[in-house]
């Protein structure tokens, strides 16, 4: 009844174990590989968001090791002290191995927020943007800049929502089957993207693209590239703190809808819209595995929070601090 919490008097109030925020500090947003010690303030901030927005107690666990086997072992040894694990700021491709093995072995829910929280909020934003642009997800051409953990997870969720024509780029160019620079995650996603094995540079492939999704580096896009996109183009430039192109410049150059991860522009795409409510729902419903269907449900619920009479090119998602968002997300974790 006490959920593992020691009390001097057992009350009827339900007690739950905290969520563990586990990081090795190898891919901290905007800072890169700064290690677990330096990453602690970031994880403490995440714990505050869990509590304030989702009414979920969370504890930062910043590790001195960056070895996947050791991270997995530590989490397995500690899992009985937590109601779930939020993996955070662990770089690709090792983050895939860590998450997959923990999902397979553990008896509590495992969620890499950099991947799946980002994927849920990007899909929600894309659904609303496509609705405004009068385009269908299974008919549009989508170009990614970035093929790391977040980009691959976003790509997978968008594919499961019906997208069919996606091409991904990283520092070595277009991702395609058999590319010598591919890691195992690139090779897997290449089975479902860039089906023609295009090797064109980004500046050529973005011509007539309906959607650009950037999870890469600053200043990737320029005026010519934006102007070459299809009519009613959608530009999600999500590199932080400096995006692939500034949203105001993207709109100046002809983008129909522009979004970024920044709070000082319209259409902020921020995964804080997702993880507090998601973990609240996971804990309340005693869910042991966060499935793809749960992610899709959350994305559709988040998109639906912006009503048709509110939806505009400058408003495709609720505010990041909207207190109703975690409540709605939690209800849709089923």
Coordinates of C-alpha atoms in Angstrom, one line a residue:
X1 CA 0.0 0.0 0.0
X2 CA 2.8 2.4 0.8
X3 CA 4.5 1.8 -2.6
X4 CA 7.9 1.3 -0.9
X5 CA 7.8 4.6 0.9
X6 CA 8.6 4.4 4.7
X7 CA 6.1 6.2 6.8
X8 CA 5.7 6.5 10.6
X9 CA 1.9 6.2 10.0
X10 CA 0.4 4.3 7.1
X11 CA -2.3 6.5 5.5
X12 CA -4.9 5.7 2.9
X13 CA -3.3 8.2 0.5
X14 CA -1.8 6.3 -2.5
X15 CA 2.0 6.4 -2.6
X16 CA 4.1 5.9 -5.7
X17 CA 7.8 5.5 -6.2
X18 CA 9.6 8.3 -8.1
X19 CA 10.6 8.2 -11.8
X20 CA 14.4 7.9 -12.3
X21 CA 15.9 10.4 -14.7
X22 CA 19.0 8.5 -15.9
X23 CA 21.7 10.2 -17.9
X24 CA 25.4 9.8 -18.7
X25 CA 25.6 13.4 -20.0
X26 CA 26.8 12.3 -23.4
X27 CA 24.3 14.4 -25.5
X28 CA 23.0 17.3 -23.5
X29 CA 20.9 19.7 -25.5
X30 CA 23.0 22.5 -26.8
X31 CA 26.1 21.4 -24.9
X32 CA 27.0 17.9 -26.2
X33 CA 29.1 15.5 -24.3
X34 CA 29.6 17.2 -21.0
X35 CA 29.5 14.1 -18.8
X36 CA 27.2 13.1 -16.0
X37 CA 28.5 15.5 -13.3
X38 CA 27.9 18.6 -15.5
X39 CA 24.6 17.3 -16.7
X40 CA 23.1 17.2 -13.1
X41 CA 21.5 20.7 -13.2
X42 CA 19.7 19.8 -16.5
X43 CA 18.3 16.6 -14.9
X44 CA 17.3 18.6 -11.8
X45 CA 15.4 20.9 -14.1
X46 CA 13.7 18.0 -15.7
X47 CA 12.6 16.7 -12.3
X48 CA 11.0 20.1 -11.5
X49 CA 9.0 19.9 -14.8
X50 CA 7.9 16.4 -13.9
X51 CA 6.6 17.6 -10.5
X52 CA 5.2 20.9 -11.5
X53 CA 3.5 19.9 -14.8
X54 CA 2.7 16.2 -14.2
X55 CA 2.5 15.8 -10.5
X56 CA 5.1 13.1 -10.8
X57 CA 8.0 12.8 -8.3
X58 CA 11.3 12.3 -10.1
X59 CA 14.9 11.8 -9.1
X60 CA 18.0 12.6 -11.2
X61 CA 20.6 9.9 -11.5
X62 CA 23.6 11.2 -13.4
X63 CA 26.1 8.4 -14.0
X64 CA 29.9 8.5 -14.0
X65 CA 30.1 5.8 -16.7
X66 CA 29.1 6.1 -20.4
X67 CA 29.4 2.4 -21.1
X68 CA 26.1 0.9 -22.3
X69 CA 26.5 -2.4 -20.3
X70 CA 27.3 -0.6 -17.1
X71 CA 24.3 1.8 -17.5
X72 CA 22.0 -1.1 -18.2
X73 CA 23.4 -2.9 -15.1
X74 CA 22.9 0.1 -12.8
X75 CA 19.3 0.6 -13.9
X76 CA 18.5 -3.1 -13.5
X77 CA 20.0 -3.0 -10.0
X78 CA 17.9 0.1 -9.0
X79 CA 14.7 -0.6 -10.9
X80 CA 12.7 -1.7 -7.8
X81 CA 13.2 1.8 -6.3
X82 CA 11.4 3.5 -9.2
X83 CA 8.0 3.5 -10.9
X84 CA 9.7 4.1 -14.3
X85 CA 12.9 5.2 -16.0
X86 CA 13.3 8.4 -18.1
X87 CA 16.5 8.0 -20.1
X88 CA 17.9 11.4 -20.9
X89 CA 20.7 13.0 -23.0
X90 CA 22.4 9.7 -24.0
X91 CA 23.9 9.9 -27.5
X92 CA 23.2 7.7 -30.5
X93 CA 23.6 4.9 -31.4
X94 CA 24.2 3.6 -27.9
X95 CA 20.9 5.0 -26.6
X96 CA 19.1 2.5 -28.8
X97 CA 20.9 -0.4 -27.4
X98 CA 20.4 0.8 -23.8
X99 CA 16.7 1.4 -24.2
X100 CA 16.0 -1.8 -26.1
X101 CA 17.8 -4.0 -23.6
X102 CA 16.2 -2.3 -20.6
X103 CA 12.7 -2.6 -22.2
X104 CA 13.5 -6.3 -22.7
X105 CA 14.8 -7.0 -19.2
X106 CA 13.1 -4.6 -16.8
X107 CA 9.7 -4.8 -15.1
X108 CA 9.0 -1.1 -15.2
X109 CA 8.4 1.3 -18.1
X110 CA 11.5 2.7 -19.9
X111 CA 11.2 5.8 -22.0
X112 CA 14.0 7.7 -23.8
X113 CA 12.5 11.2 -23.9
X114 CA 15.0 12.6 -26.4
X115 CA 13.6 10.1 -28.8
X116 CA 10.0 9.5 -28.1
X117 CA 8.9 12.6 -26.3
X118 CA 10.3 14.6 -29.3
X119 CA 8.6 12.2 -31.8
X120 CA 5.2 12.6 -30.1
X121 CA 5.3 16.4 -30.1
X122 CA 6.7 16.7 -33.6
X123 CA 4.0 14.4 -35.0
X124 CA 1.3 16.4 -33.2
X125 CA 2.7 19.6 -34.7
X126 CA 2.9 18.1 -38.1
X127 CA -0.7 16.8 -38.1
X128 CA -1.9 20.3 -37.4
X129 CA 0.4 22.0 -39.9
X130 CA -0.6 19.6 -42.6
X131 CA -4.3 20.3 -41.8
X132 CA -3.7 24.0 -42.3
X133 CA -1.7 23.4 -45.5
X134 CA -4.5 21.1 -46.8
X135 CA -2.1 18.2 -47.3
X136 CA -2.2 14.6 -46.4
X137 CA 0.6 12.8 -44.5
X138 CA 0.7 9.9 -46.9
X139 CA 1.1 12.2 -49.9
X140 CA 3.8 14.7 -48.8
X141 CA 7.5 14.6 -49.3
X142 CA 9.4 15.0 -46.0
X143 CA 13.1 15.8 -45.8
X144 CA 15.1 15.4 -42.5
X145 CA 18.3 17.1 -41.6
X146 CA 19.7 14.9 -38.8
X147 CA 19.7 11.1 -38.4
X148 CA 20.5 10.8 -34.7
X149 CA 18.4 9.5 -31.8
X150 CA 15.6 12.1 -32.0
X151 CA 15.4 12.2 -35.8
X152 CA 15.2 8.5 -36.2
X153 CA 12.4 8.2 -33.5
X154 CA 10.5 11.1 -35.1
X155 CA 10.9 9.4 -38.5
X156 CA 9.6 6.1 -37.2
X157 CA 6.5 7.6 -35.5
X158 CA 5.7 9.7 -38.6
X159 CA 6.0 6.5 -40.7
X160 CA 3.6 4.7 -38.4
X161 CA 1.2 7.6 -38.7
X162 CA 1.1 7.1 -42.5
X163 CA 4.0 8.9 -44.1
X164 CA 5.5 7.2 -47.1
X165 CA 8.1 9.5 -48.7
X166 CA 10.9 10.5 -46.3
X167 CA 14.6 11.2 -47.0
X168 CA 17.0 11.6 -44.1
X169 CA 20.4 13.4 -44.1
X170 CA 23.3 13.6 -41.7
X171 CA 26.8 15.0 -41.9
X172 CA 27.7 12.3 -44.5
X173 CA 24.8 13.2 -46.8
X174 CA 21.7 11.2 -47.7
X175 CA 21.0 8.1 -45.7
X176 CA 20.4 5.0 -47.9
X177 CA 20.7 1.3 -47.7
X178 CA 24.3 0.0 -47.7
X179 CA 25.9 3.4 -47.1
X180 CA 29.4 2.8 -45.8
X181 CA 28.9 5.4 -42.9
X182 CA 25.7 3.8 -41.6
X183 CA 25.4 2.4 -38.1
X184 CA 22.9 -0.3 -37.3
X185 CA 20.1 2.4 -36.7
X186 CA 20.8 4.1 -40.0
X187 CA 20.6 0.8 -41.8
X188 CA 17.3 -0.1 -40.2
X189 CA 15.6 3.2 -40.9
X190 CA 16.9 3.1 -44.5
X191 CA 14.6 0.1 -45.1
X192 CA 11.7 2.5 -44.9
X193 CA 13.1 5.8 -46.2
X194 CA 14.8 7.0 -49.3
X195 CA 13.4 4.1 -51.2
X196 CA 15.1 5.2 -54.4
X197 CA 18.5 5.4 -52.7
X198 CA 19.0 9.0 -53.7
X199 CA 22.5 10.4 -53.2
X200 CA 21.6 14.0 -54.1
X201 CA 22.8 16.7 -51.7
X202 CA 20.2 18.3 -49.4
X203 CA 20.0 21.5 -51.4
X204 CA 18.8 19.5 -54.4
X205 CA 16.6 17.0 -52.6
X206 CA 14.7 19.7 -50.7
X207 CA 13.3 21.1 -54.0
X208 CA 9.5 20.5 -54.1
X209 CA 9.6 19.0 -50.6
X210 CA 6.5 19.7 -48.6
X211 CA 8.1 19.4 -45.1
X212 CA 11.5 19.9 -43.7
X213 CA 12.3 18.6 -40.2
X214 CA 15.6 19.6 -38.7
X215 CA 17.2 17.9 -35.7
X216 CA 20.8 18.7 -36.6
X217 CA 22.9 21.9 -36.6
X218 CA 22.6 25.6 -37.1
X219 CA 22.3 27.4 -40.5
X220 CA 21.7 24.3 -42.6
X221 CA 19.0 26.0 -44.7
X222 CA 19.2 29.2 -46.8
X223 CA 16.8 31.4 -48.7
X224 CA 17.2 29.5 -52.0
X225 CA 16.4 26.2 -50.3
X226 CA 13.3 27.5 -48.7
X227 CA 12.1 29.1 -51.9
X228 CA 12.6 25.8 -53.8
X229 CA 10.2 23.9 -51.6
X230 CA 6.6 23.1 -52.5
X231 CA 3.7 25.5 -52.1
X232 CA 2.5 25.8 -48.5
X233 CA 5.8 24.4 -47.2
X234 CA 6.3 23.4 -43.6
X235 CA 9.7 24.0 -41.9
X236 CA 10.4 22.6 -38.4
X237 CA 13.9 23.8 -37.6
X238 CA 14.5 22.2 -34.2
X239 CA 18.2 22.4 -33.5
X240 CA 18.8 24.2 -30.2
X241 CA 19.7 26.8 -29.2
X242 CA 20.3 28.0 -32.8
X243 CA 18.0 26.3 -35.4
X244 CA 18.7 25.2 -39.0
X245 CA 17.1 28.5 -40.0
X246 CA 15.5 31.2 -37.8
X247 CA 11.7 30.8 -38.0
X248 CA 11.1 34.4 -39.0
X249 CA 13.6 34.1 -41.8
X250 CA 12.0 30.9 -43.0
X251 CA 8.6 32.7 -43.2
X252 CA 10.2 35.7 -44.9
X253 CA 11.6 33.3 -47.6
X254 CA 8.2 31.7 -48.2
X255 CA 7.6 29.0 -45.7
X256 CA 3.9 28.6 -44.9
X257 CA 4.5 27.4 -41.4
X258 CA 7.7 27.7 -39.4
X259 CA 8.5 26.2 -36.0
X260 CA 11.5 25.8 -33.8
X261 CA 12.3 24.5 -30.3
X262 CA 12.7 28.1 -29.0
X263 CA 10.3 29.8 -26.6
X264 CA 10.9 33.3 -28.1
X265 CA 9.2 32.4 -31.4
X266 CA 5.7 31.2 -32.2
X267 CA 5.1 27.4 -32.6
X268 CA 7.6 26.2 -30.0
X269 CA 7.9 22.4 -30.4
X270 CA 9.0 21.2 -26.9
X271 CA 8.8 17.7 -25.5
X272 CA 7.8 19.2 -22.1
X273 CA 4.3 19.0 -23.6
X274 CA 4.6 15.2 -23.4
X275 CA 6.7 13.5 -20.7
X276 CA 4.9 14.9 -17.6
X277 CA 1.5 13.8 -18.6
X278 CA 2.7 10.6 -20.2
X279 CA 4.4 9.4 -17.1
X280 CA 1.4 10.4 -15.0
X281 CA -0.8 8.2 -17.1
X282 CA 1.7 5.4 -17.2
X283 CA 1.9 5.3 -13.4
X284 CA -1.8 5.7 -12.8
X285 CA -2.6 2.9 -15.2
X286 CA 0.2 0.6 -14.0
X287 CA 1.6 0.3 -17.6
X288 CA 4.8 -1.6 -17.9
X289 CA 5.6 -0.9 -21.5
X290 CA 5.1 2.3 -23.5
X291 CA 3.9 1.0 -26.8
X292 CA 3.8 2.7 -30.2
X293 CA 0.0 2.9 -29.9
X294 CA 0.4 4.9 -26.7
X295 CA 2.8 7.3 -28.5
X296 CA 0.3 7.8 -31.4
X297 CA -2.6 8.3 -28.9
X298 CA -0.6 11.0 -27.2
X299 CA 0.3 12.7 -30.4
X300 CA -3.3 12.7 -31.7
X301 CA -4.5 14.0 -28.3
X302 CA -2.0 16.8 -28.2
X303 CA -2.8 17.9 -31.8
X304 CA -6.6 17.9 -31.0
X305 CA -6.0 20.3 -28.1
X306 CA -5.8 23.2 -30.7
X307 CA -9.3 23.6 -31.9
X308 CA -10.1 24.4 -35.5
X309 CA -11.2 28.0 -34.7
X310 CA -7.8 28.5 -32.9
X311 CA -5.5 26.8 -35.3
X312 CA -3.3 29.2 -37.4
X313 CA 0.1 29.3 -39.0
X314 CA 1.4 30.9 -35.8
X315 CA -0.4 28.5 -33.4
X316 CA -0.2 24.8 -34.1
X317 CA 0.5 23.5 -30.6
X318 CA -0.7 24.4 -27.1
X319 CA 1.6 26.5 -24.9
X320 CA 4.4 24.5 -23.3
X321 CA 3.2 25.5 -19.8
X322 CA -0.6 24.9 -20.5
X323 CA -1.7 23.0 -17.4
X324 CA -4.4 21.2 -19.3
X325 CA -1.9 19.5 -21.6
X326 CA -0.6 16.9 -19.0
X327 CA -4.1 16.1 -18.0
X328 CA -5.2 15.3 -21.5
X329 CA -2.0 13.4 -22.3
X330 CA -2.4 11.3 -19.1
X331 CA -6.0 10.4 -20.0
X332 CA -4.8 9.1 -23.4
X333 CA -2.1 6.8 -22.1
X334 CA -4.1 3.7 -22.7

